[in-house]
Coordinates of C-alpha atoms and ligand atoms in Angstrom, one line a residue:
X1 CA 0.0 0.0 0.0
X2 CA 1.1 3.5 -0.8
X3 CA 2.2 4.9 3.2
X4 CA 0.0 8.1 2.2
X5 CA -3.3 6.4 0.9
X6 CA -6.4 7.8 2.1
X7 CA -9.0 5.2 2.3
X8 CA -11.4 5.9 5.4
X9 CA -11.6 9.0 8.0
X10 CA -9.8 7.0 10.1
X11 CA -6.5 7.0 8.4
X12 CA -6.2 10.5 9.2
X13 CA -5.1 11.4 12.9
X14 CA -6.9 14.1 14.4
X15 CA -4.3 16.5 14.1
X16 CA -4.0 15.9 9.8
X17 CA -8.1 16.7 9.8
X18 CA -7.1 20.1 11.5
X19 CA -4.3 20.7 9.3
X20 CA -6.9 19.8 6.5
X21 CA -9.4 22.4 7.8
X22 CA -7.0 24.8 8.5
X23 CA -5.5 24.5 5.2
X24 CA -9.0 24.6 3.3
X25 CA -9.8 27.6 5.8
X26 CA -7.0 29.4 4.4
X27 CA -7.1 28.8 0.4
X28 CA -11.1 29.7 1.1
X29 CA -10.1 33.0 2.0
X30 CA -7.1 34.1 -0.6
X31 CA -7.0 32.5 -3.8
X32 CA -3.6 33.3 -3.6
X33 CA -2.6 31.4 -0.7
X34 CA -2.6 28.4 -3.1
X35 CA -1.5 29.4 -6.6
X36 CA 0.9 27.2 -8.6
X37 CA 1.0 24.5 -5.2
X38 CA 0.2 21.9 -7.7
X39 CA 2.1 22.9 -10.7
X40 CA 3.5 19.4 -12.4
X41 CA 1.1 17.1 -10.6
X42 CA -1.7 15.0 -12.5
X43 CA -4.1 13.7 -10.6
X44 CA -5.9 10.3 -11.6
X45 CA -10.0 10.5 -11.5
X46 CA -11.5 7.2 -11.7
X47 CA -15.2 7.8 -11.0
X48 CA -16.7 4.1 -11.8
X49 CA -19.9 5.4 -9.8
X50 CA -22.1 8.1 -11.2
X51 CA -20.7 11.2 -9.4
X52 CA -21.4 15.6 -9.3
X53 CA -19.9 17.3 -6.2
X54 CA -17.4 14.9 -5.5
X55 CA -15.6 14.5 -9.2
X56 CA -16.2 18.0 -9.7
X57 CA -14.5 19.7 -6.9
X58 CA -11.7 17.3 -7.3
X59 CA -11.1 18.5 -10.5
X60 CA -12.2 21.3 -10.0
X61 CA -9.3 21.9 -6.8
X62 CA -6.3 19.9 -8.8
X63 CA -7.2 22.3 -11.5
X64 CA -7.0 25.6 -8.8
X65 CA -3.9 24.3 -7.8
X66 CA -2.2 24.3 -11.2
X67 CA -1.9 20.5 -12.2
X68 CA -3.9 18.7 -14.6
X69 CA -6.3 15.9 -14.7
X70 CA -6.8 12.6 -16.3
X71 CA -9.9 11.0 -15.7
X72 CA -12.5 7.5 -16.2
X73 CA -16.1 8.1 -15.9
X74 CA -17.3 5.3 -17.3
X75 CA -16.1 1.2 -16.7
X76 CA -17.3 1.2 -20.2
X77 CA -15.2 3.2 -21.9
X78 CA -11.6 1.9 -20.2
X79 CA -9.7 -1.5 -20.0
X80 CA -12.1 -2.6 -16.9
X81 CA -14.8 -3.3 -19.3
X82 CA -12.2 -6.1 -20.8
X83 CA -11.5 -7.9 -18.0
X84 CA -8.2 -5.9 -16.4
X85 CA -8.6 -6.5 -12.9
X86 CA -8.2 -3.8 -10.5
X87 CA -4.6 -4.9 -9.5
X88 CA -3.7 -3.9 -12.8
X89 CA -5.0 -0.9 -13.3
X90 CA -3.8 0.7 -10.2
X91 CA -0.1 -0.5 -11.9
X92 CA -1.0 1.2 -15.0
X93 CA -2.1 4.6 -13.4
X94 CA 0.4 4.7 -11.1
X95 CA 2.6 5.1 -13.9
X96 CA 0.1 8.3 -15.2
X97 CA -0.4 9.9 -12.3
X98 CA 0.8 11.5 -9.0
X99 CA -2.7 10.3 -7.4
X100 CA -5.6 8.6 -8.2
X101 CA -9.0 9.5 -6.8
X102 CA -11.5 6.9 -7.0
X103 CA -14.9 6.1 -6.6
X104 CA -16.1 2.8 -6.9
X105 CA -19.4 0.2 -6.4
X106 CA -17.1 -2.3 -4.5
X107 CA -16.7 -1.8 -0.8
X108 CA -12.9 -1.8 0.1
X109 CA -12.1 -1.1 -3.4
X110 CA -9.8 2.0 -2.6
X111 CA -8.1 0.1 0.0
X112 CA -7.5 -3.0 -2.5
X113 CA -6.1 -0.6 -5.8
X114 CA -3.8 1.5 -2.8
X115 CA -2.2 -2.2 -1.9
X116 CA -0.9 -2.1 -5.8
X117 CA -0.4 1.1 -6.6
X118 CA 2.8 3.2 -6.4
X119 CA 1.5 6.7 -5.8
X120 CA -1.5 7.9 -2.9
X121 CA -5.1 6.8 -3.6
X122 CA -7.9 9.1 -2.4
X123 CA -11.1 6.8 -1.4
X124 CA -14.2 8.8 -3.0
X125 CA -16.5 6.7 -2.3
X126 CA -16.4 2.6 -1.7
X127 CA -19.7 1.3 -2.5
X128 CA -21.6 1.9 1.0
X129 CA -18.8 1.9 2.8
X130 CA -17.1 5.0 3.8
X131 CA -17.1 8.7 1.9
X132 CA -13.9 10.2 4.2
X133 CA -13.5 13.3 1.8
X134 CA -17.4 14.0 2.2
X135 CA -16.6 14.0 6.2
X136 CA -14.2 16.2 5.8
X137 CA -16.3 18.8 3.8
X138 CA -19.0 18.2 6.6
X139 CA -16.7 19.4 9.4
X140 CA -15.6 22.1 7.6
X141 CA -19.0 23.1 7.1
X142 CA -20.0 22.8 10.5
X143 CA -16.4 24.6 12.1
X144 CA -16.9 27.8 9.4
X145 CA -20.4 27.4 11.2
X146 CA -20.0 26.9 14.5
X147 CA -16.2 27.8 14.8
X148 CA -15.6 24.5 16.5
X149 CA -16.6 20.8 16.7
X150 CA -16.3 19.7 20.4
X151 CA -19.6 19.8 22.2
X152 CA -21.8 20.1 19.1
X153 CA -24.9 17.9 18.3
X154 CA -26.2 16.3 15.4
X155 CA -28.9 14.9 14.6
X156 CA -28.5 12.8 11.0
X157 CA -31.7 11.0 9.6
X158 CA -32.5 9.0 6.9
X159 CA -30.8 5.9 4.7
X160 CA -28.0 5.0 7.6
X161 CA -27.7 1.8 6.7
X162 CA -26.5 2.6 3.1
X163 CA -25.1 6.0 3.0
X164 CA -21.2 6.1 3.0
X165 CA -20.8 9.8 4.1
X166 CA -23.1 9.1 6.7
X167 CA -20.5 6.1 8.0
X168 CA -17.3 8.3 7.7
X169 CA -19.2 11.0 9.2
X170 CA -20.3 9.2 12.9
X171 CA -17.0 7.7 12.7
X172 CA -15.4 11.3 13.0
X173 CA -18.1 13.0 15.0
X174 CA -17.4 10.5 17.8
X175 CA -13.7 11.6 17.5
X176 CA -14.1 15.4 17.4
X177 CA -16.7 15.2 20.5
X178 CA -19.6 16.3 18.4
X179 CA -23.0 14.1 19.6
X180 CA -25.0 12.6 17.3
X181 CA -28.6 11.4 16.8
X182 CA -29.1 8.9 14.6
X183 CA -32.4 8.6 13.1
X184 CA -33.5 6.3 10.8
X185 CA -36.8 4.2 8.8
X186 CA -37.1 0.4 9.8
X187 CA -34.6 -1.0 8.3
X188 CA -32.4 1.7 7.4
X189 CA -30.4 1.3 10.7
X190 CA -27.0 1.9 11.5
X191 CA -25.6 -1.8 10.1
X192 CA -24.1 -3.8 13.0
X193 CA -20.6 -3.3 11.9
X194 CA -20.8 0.0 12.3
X195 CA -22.1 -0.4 15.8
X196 CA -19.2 -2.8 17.1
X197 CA -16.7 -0.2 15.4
X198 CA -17.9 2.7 17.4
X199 CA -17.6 0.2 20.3
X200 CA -14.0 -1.1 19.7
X201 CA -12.5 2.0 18.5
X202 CA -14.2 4.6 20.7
X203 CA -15.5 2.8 23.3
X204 CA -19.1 4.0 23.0
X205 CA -22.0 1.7 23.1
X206 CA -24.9 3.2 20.8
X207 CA -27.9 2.9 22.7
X208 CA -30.9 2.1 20.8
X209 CA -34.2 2.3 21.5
X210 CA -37.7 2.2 19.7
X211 CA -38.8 5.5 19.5
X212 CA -41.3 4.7 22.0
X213 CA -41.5 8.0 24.1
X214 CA -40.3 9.9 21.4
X215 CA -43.2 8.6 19.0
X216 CA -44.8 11.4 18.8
X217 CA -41.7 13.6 17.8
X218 CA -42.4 11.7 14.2
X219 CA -44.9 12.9 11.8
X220 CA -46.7 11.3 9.2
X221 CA -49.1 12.8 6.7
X222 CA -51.0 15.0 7.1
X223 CA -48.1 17.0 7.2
X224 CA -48.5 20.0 9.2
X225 CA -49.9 22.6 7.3
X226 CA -49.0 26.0 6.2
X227 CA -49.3 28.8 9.5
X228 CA -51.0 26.1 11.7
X229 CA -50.2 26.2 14.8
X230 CA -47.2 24.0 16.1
X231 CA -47.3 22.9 20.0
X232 CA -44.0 23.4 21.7
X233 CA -42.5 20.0 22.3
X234 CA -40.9 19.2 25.7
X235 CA -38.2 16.8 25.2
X236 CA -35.9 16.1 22.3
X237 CA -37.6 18.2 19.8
X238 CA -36.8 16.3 16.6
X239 CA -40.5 16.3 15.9
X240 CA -39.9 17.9 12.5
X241 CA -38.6 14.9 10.8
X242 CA -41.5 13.1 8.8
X243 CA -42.3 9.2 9.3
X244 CA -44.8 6.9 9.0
X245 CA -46.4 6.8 12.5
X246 CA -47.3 3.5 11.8
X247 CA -43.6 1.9 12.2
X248 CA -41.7 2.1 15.0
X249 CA -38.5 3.6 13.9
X250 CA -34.6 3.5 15.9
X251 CA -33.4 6.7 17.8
X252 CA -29.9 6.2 18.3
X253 CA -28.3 8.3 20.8
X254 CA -24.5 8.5 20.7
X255 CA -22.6 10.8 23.0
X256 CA -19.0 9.9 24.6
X257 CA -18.5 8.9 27.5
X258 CA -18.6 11.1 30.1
X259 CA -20.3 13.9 28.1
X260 CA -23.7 14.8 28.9
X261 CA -26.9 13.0 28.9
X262 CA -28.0 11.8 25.4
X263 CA -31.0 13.5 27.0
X264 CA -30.1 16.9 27.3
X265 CA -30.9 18.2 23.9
X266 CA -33.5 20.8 24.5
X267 CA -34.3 22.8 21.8
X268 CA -32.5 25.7 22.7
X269 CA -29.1 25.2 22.0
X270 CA -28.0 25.3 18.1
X271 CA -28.1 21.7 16.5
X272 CA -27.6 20.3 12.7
X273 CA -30.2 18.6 10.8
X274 CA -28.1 16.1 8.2
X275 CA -30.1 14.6 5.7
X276 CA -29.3 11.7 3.6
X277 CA -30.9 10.3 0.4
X278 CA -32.0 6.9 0.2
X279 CA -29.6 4.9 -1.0
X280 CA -31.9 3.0 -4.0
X281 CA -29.2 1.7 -6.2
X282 CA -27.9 0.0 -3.4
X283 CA -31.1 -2.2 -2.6
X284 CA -31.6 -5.6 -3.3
X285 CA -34.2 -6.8 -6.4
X286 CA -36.8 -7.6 -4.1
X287 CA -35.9 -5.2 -1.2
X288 CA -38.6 -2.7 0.1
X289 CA -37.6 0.8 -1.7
X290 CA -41.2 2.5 -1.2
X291 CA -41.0 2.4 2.6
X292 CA -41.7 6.3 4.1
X293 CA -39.5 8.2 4.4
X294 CA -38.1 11.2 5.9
X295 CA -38.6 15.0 4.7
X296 CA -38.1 18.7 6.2
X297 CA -40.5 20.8 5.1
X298 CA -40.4 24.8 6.1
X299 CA -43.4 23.7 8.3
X300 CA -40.7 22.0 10.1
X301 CA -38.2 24.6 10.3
X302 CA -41.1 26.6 11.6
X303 CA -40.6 24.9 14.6
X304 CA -39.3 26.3 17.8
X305 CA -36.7 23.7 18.6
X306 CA -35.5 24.2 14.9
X307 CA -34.7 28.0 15.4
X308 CA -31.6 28.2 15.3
X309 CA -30.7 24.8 13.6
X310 CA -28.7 24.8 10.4
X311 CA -29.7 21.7 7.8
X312 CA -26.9 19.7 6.0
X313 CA -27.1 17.5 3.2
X314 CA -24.3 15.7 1.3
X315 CA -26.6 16.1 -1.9
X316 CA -27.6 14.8 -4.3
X317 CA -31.1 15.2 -2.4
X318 CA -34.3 13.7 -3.7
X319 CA -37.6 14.3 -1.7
X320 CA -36.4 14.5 1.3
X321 CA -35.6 18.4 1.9
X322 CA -38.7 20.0 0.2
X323 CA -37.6 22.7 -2.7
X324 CA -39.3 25.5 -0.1
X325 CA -36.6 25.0 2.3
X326 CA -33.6 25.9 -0.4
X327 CA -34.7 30.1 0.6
X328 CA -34.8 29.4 4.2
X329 CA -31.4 31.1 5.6
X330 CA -30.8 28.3 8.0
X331 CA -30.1 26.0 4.3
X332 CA -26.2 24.9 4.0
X333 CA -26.2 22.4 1.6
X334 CA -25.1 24.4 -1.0
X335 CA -22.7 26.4 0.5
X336 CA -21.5 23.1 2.4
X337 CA -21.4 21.8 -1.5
X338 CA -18.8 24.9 -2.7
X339 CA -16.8 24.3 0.3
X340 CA -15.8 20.3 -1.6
X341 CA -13.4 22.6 -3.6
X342 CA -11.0 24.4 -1.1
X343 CA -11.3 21.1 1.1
X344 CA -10.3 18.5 -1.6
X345 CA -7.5 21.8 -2.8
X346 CA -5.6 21.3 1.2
X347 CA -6.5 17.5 1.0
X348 CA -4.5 17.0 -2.5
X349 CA -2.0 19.2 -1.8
X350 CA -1.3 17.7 1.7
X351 CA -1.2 14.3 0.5
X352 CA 1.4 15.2 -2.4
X353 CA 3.7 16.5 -0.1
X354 CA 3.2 19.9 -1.7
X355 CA 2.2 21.3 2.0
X356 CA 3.8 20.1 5.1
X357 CA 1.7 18.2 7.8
X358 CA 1.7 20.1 11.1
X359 CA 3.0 16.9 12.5
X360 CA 5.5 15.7 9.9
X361 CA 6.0 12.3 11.7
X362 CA 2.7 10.8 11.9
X363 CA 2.0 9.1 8.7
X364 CA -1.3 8.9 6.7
X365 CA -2.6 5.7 5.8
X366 CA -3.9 2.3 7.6
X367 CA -2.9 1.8 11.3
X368 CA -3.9 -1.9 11.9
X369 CA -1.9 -4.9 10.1
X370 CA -3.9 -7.6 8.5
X371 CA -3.5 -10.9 8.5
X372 CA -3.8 -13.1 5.1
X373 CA -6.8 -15.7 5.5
X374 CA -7.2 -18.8 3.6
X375 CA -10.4 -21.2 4.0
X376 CA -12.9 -18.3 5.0
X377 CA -13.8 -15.2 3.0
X378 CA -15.9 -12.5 3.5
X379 CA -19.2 -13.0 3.3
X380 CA -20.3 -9.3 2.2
X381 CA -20.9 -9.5 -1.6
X382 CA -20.6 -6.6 -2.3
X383 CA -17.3 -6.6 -0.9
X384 CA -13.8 -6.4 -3.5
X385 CA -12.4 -9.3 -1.9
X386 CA -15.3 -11.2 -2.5
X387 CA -16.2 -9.8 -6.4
X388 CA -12.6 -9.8 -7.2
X389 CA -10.3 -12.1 -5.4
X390 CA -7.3 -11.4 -7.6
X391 CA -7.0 -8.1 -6.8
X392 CA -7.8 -9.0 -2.8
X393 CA -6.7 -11.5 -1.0
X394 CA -8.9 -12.2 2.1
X395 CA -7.2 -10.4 5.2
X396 CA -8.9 -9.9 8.2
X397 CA -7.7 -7.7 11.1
X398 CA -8.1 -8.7 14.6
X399 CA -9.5 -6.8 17.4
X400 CA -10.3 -7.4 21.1
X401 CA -13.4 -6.2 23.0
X402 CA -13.5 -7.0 26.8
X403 CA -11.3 -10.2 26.0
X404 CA -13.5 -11.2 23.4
X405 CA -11.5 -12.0 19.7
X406 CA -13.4 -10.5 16.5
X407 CA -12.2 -11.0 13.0
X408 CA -13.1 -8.0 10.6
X409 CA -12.9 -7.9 7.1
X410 CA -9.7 -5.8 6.0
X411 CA -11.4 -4.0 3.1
X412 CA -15.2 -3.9 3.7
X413 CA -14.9 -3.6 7.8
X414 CA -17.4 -6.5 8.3
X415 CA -17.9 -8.5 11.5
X416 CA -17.0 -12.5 10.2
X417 CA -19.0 -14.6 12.9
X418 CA -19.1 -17.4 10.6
X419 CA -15.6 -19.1 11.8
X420 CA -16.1 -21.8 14.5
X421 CA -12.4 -22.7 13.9
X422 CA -8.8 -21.8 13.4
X423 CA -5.8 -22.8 12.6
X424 CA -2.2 -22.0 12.9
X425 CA -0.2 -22.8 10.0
X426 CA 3.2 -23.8 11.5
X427 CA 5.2 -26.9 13.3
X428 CA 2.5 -27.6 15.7
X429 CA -0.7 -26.3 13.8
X430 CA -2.7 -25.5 16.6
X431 CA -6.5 -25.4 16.5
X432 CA -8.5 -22.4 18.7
X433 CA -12.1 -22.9 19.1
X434 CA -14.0 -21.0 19.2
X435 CA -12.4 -17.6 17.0
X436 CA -13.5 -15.6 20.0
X437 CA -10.8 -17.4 21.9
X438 CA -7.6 -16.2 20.0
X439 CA -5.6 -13.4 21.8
X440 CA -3.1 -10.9 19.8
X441 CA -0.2 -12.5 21.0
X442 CA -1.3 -16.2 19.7
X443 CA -1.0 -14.9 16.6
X444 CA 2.1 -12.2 16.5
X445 CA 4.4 -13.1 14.3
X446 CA 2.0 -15.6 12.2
X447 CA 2.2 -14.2 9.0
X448 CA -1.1 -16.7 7.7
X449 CA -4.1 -17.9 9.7
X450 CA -6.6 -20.2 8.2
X451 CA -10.4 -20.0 9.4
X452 CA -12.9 -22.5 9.1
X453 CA -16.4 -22.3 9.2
X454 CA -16.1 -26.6 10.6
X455 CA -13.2 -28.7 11.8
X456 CA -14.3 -31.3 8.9
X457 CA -13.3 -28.6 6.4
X458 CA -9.7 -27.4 7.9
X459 CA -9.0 -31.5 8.0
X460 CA -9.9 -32.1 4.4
X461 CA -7.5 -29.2 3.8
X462 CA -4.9 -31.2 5.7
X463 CA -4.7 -28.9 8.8
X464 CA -4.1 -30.9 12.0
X465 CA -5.4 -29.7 15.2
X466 CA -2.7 -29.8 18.2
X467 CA -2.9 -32.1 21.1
X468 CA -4.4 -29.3 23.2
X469 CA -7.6 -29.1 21.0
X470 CA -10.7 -30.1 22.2
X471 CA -13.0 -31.3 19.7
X472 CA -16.2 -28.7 19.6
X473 CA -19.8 -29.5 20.3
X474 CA -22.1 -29.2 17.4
X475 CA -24.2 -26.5 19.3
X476 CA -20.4 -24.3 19.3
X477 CA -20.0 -25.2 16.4
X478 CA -23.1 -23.8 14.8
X479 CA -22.8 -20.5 17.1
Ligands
NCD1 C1 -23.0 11.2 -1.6 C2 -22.4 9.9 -2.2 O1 -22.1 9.8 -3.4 O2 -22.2 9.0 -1.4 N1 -22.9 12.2 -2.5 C3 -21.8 13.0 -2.6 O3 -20.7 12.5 -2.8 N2 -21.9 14.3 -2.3 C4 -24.4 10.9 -1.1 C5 -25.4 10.3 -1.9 O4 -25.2 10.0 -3.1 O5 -26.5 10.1 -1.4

């Protein structure tokens, strides 16, 4: 992997998002603060998803900075439609380019093409994985807004199950001390992975609840009309957001430890609304696209609680901010959307060395080493190790919650729960059962470990368990 790739938020330290913000802050204001930084760079934009914002200001900033662009919009119309594997086309640009951006269907794509390629690769979008460079234009937003992060809420509603920006974002609100409110349609939750992620790395356990109590803070149709009257609400006043009241529907509170109540939101402190899309093109044939959904209407906004809240939306929005509300001065999206260009301008010119990291020392790029995998894969299909094997080997990293072993998907970040079994490659193969059991240092220095989903499968692959091993029950087994 190139040391500088920039694949999720969380291969930035918290000081290198500063230095980004500070950077963007300062090309934002004089245009001449950046002039000729990227004079003989070429950056590589390989947009294999339909894209606006996010291939525009990228272009848009390389070209600000002085360098040029070479770019793919279209699988179609480059090798990929042939059969070159991914491997091989991160060679091939690598030999083009001084960085490639891409965007891509596959979830851990940017991660796979960095492990191949020879200069930085920007993540743009993985499927519905993560969108670090959308999170980045969201802090800015809110910091040019608020004029810091720490002690800020959120409240983000809609497709959270889906939407990559809204992934990256939580990841780095949690970090930056910002709380957040998830709120979501059945079955648009925050997916599991996510969950154990927010546990392992920032020690917060979402709570979740059905809305229950909060029920009545959702609105279905009728809408509220035009200059009717609007009852003051006396908790969490997040009544604006329209649901069907006939599904329950998660509220997830997040909030660090030690911060205030999830509770304390009143309504008279300043808050964002962040709005997401739903995410249609990633649903299943056969998966439930006409469910309600959310919207914010200037009905809403006409809310108390909403007085002094700003709304946010990575855009492209469909239904779910009403035309109305584009006049309303507490609208950002727009603004938030112009802001892609200085952001993306310090992000490129930070990554190519063409501005110096505040911290010089700390490195972009993955933290946690992953181990190569044989027997199991990963069981997300949508997932590049699984769509294109050539191009990803299976590696998993391993992670430890309150003693408890988890095995996560290097590229896509999933949970794999399947393995009953594993193996040791070495001397004395030695069998752990189940995966939960492993610890870090059973495994340091292994430079292989093979999972099973059954003992019966690692034997016919001519793994031998050590005399230590006790043969599983059936029940663990199935667990
Ligand atoms: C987002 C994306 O592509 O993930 N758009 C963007 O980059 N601004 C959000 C979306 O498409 O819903």
């Amino acid at each position: 992997m190139h040391e500088s790739s920039f694949t999720s938020i969380d291969d930035l330290t918290d000081r290198q998002v500063m230095d980004i913000l500070q950077l963007a802050e300062e090309y934002e204001r004089d245009g001449s603060s950046y002039a000729g930084k990227g004079r003989g760079l070429i950056m590589g934009s390989l947009f294999l998803e339909p894209s606006t914002r996010t291939r525009g200001s990228f272009e848009s900033a390389m070209l600000r900075l002085g360098g040029g662009v070479i770019s793919v919009t279209d699988a179609a119309t480059s090798s990929i439609k042939k059969g070159e594997t991914l491997a091989d086309t991160a060679r091939i640009w690598s030999g083009y380019c001084d960085l490639i951006v891409l965007r891509h269907p596959w979830e851990g794509t940017a991660k796979a093409v960095s492990d191949f390629a020879d200069v930085p690769v920007i993540n743009a979008g993985d499927g519905g994985n993560e969108h670090p460079t959308q999170t980045l234009v969201d802090l800015f937003t809110l910091k040019k807004e608020y004029g810091k992060l720490d002690g800020l809420s959120m409240a983000i509603c809609g497709d959270l199950r889906k939407n990559r920006a809204v992934h990256s974002l939580i990841y780095a609100l949690l970090r930056f001390g910002v709380d957040s409110y998830l709120i979501a349609p059945r079955g648009s939750e925050l997916p599991d992975h996510i969950r154990s992620r927010i546990r392992r790395v920032h020690g917060v356990d979402a709570q979740s609840e059905k809305v229950g109590p909060f029920a009545s803070l959702f609105r279905a149709d009728p809408p509220v009309g035009a200059g009717a009257a609007i009852p003051e609400q006396q908790e969490i006043n997040l009544d604006a957001l329209y649901v069907t009241n006939t599904e329950s529907h998660q509220l997830t509170l997040l909030s660090r430890p030690g911060k205030r109540s999830s509770r304390s939101l009143t309504g008279n402190e300043r808050f964002t609304l962040y709005l997401t899309r739903r995410q249609q093109e990633r649903e299943r044939p056969g998966e439930d696209s006409s469910a309600f959904y959310l919207r914010v209407t200037k009905d809403v906004l006409r809310r108390p609680t909403f007085k002094q809240a700003i709304v946010m939306h990575p855009l492209p929005r469909v239904d779910e901010i009403a035309r109305e509300v584009d006049e309303d001065p507490r609208s950002r999206y727009f603004k938030q959307a112009r802001y892609g260009v200085p952001v993306r301008q310090a992000l490129v010119a930070l990554i190519t060395g063409r501005e110096k990291w505040s911290s010089p020392s700390e490195r972009v790029g993955v933290r946690k080493s992953a181990l190569g995998i044989g027997g199991m894969a990963c069981a997300n299909e949508m997932c590049v190790s699984t769509r294109e094997p050539a191009s990803a080997s299976r590696k998993f990293t391993l992670d430890q919650v309150d003693g408890v072993s988890e095995l996560e998907c290097r590229y896509c970040g999933k949970e794999c729960t399947a393995a009953a079994s594993c193996f040791r490659r070495g001397v004395h193969g030695v069998v752990y059962h189940p995966i939960s059991k492993i610890t870090k240092a059973d495994i340091e220095g292994e430079r292989e470990l093979f999972v099973y989903a059954t003992v019966k499968e690692a034997r016919e692959d001519g793994l031998e368990p050590s005399a230590s091993y006790a043969e599983p029950s059936v029940e663990s087994i199935r667990k």
